Amino acid sequence: MRLLLFGAPGVGKGTQAKLLSSKFNIPHISTGDILRQVVKEQTDLGKKAQEIMNRGELVPDDIMIGIIKERLNKNDCKNGFILDGFPRTEKQAIELDKLLYEMNISDIKLINIFADEDEIVKRLNNRRACKECGHIFTLNEIKNSDTCPACNAKNSFYLRDDDKEEVIRKRLEVFRQNTESVLKYYKKQGKVISVNGLGVIEEVNKELLKILRK
Ligand SMILES: [Zn+2]
């Protein structure tokens, strides 16, 4: 099972990644994580990437592809992987295709977890964080209580900046702009699986598994 994972902010992409990863026993590879990892390990590519980031520039595609190649060649990817965070442009998608071709991999699928934007805004807007312990609750979970169920702090709930409507709308817009061309690219190849992410976590997962088993 070789998957590319796409999901707008707020659709529970991380949760689905975790479930799929344990279900199929394949690693969830976030490109942000592996980039940090190679920088920490100071591999050749890690050193190069660090130099570039220290100059305040973005890590170029060829270095990112190199880092992904090293990661996908590790033993735990033999049965598959979930790649998260790449590609973000059509050019990157073409480069990734080349790499996968080199590796004799042709059965890639792109999972696109989507949701209605107004629904995402509503969902995130309905969350409150506790400023004492950091736990996040839905309004439904705390009802009209002013006491945190996790740490018993009083009057500690607040709406995080990340959960405010204008911030969410901006992030969704950036996401849409970044991913539109990539989705189109994979749709042309018939490799996109789209699932609505706003259901109950288990239901979304069931739906995903059903489609993947086809
Ligand atoms: Zn708390």
Short mmCIF file of N, CA and C in Angstrom, two decimals, residues 3-7 13-14 16-18 20 28 82-86 88 109-113 208:
data_model
loop_
_atom_site.label_atom_id
_atom_site.label_comp_id
_atom_site.label_asym_id
_atom_site.label_seq_id
_atom_site.Cartn_x
_atom_site.Cartn_y
_atom_site.Cartn_z
N LEU A 3 0.88 5.23 -0.43
CA LEU A 3 -0.09 6.31 -0.43
C LEU A 3 0.56 7.68 -0.31
N LEU A 4 -0.02 8.63 -1.03
CA LEU A 4 0.29 10.04 -0.80
C LEU A 4 -0.91 10.59 -0.06
N LEU A 5 -0.65 11.39 0.96
CA LEU A 5 -1.77 11.84 1.79
C LEU A 5 -1.97 13.35 1.69
N PHE A 6 -3.21 13.71 1.35
CA PHE A 6 -3.59 15.12 1.25
C PHE A 6 -4.77 15.37 2.16
N GLY A 7 -4.74 16.49 2.83
CA GLY A 7 -5.91 16.83 3.63
C GLY A 7 -5.86 18.28 4.04
N LYS A 13 -6.40 14.78 9.20
CA LYS A 13 -5.48 14.01 8.37
C LYS A 13 -4.51 13.18 9.21
N GLY A 14 -3.98 13.80 10.26
CA GLY A 14 -3.01 13.11 11.12
C GLY A 14 -3.60 11.86 11.75
N GLN A 16 -6.13 10.02 10.60
CA GLN A 16 -6.32 8.99 9.57
C GLN A 16 -4.99 8.35 9.20
N ALA A 17 -3.94 9.17 9.15
CA ALA A 17 -2.61 8.64 8.82
C ALA A 17 -2.20 7.60 9.85
N LYS A 18 -2.43 7.91 11.12
CA LYS A 18 -2.06 7.00 12.20
C LYS A 18 -2.82 5.67 12.07
N LEU A 20 -4.25 4.34 9.35
CA LEU A 20 -3.83 3.58 8.16
C LEU A 20 -2.46 2.96 8.39
N HIS A 28 4.22 6.16 8.47
CA HIS A 28 3.68 7.47 8.09
C HIS A 28 4.87 8.42 7.99
N ILE A 82 3.15 5.82 3.76
CA ILE A 82 2.22 6.94 3.60
C ILE A 82 3.07 8.20 3.56
N LEU A 83 3.14 8.83 2.41
CA LEU A 83 3.95 10.04 2.28
C LEU A 83 3.06 11.26 2.47
N ASP A 84 3.46 12.12 3.39
CA ASP A 84 2.62 13.24 3.82
C ASP A 84 3.41 14.54 3.70
N GLY A 85 2.92 15.47 2.90
CA GLY A 85 3.59 16.77 2.79
C GLY A 85 4.33 16.97 1.48
N PHE A 86 4.27 16.02 0.61
CA PHE A 86 4.95 16.08 -0.67
C PHE A 86 4.21 15.17 -1.66
N ARG A 88 3.93 19.17 -3.36
CA ARG A 88 3.09 20.35 -3.18
C ARG A 88 2.92 21.14 -4.48
N LYS A 109 -1.25 5.66 -4.79
CA LYS A 109 -2.58 6.29 -4.78
C LYS A 109 -2.52 7.56 -3.95
N LEU A 110 -3.29 8.54 -4.35
CA LEU A 110 -3.34 9.77 -3.57
C LEU A 110 -4.66 9.82 -2.81
N ILE A 111 -4.56 9.89 -1.50
CA ILE A 111 -5.76 10.00 -0.69
C ILE A 111 -6.02 11.47 -0.40
N ASN A 112 -7.16 11.92 -0.82
CA ASN A 112 -7.52 13.32 -0.65
C ASN A 112 -8.67 13.42 0.35
N ILE A 113 -8.34 13.84 1.56
CA ILE A 113 -9.39 14.00 2.57
C ILE A 113 -9.91 15.43 2.49
N LEU A 208 -12.49 4.86 3.94
CA LEU A 208 -11.18 4.83 3.29
C LEU A 208 -10.73 3.39 3.02
#
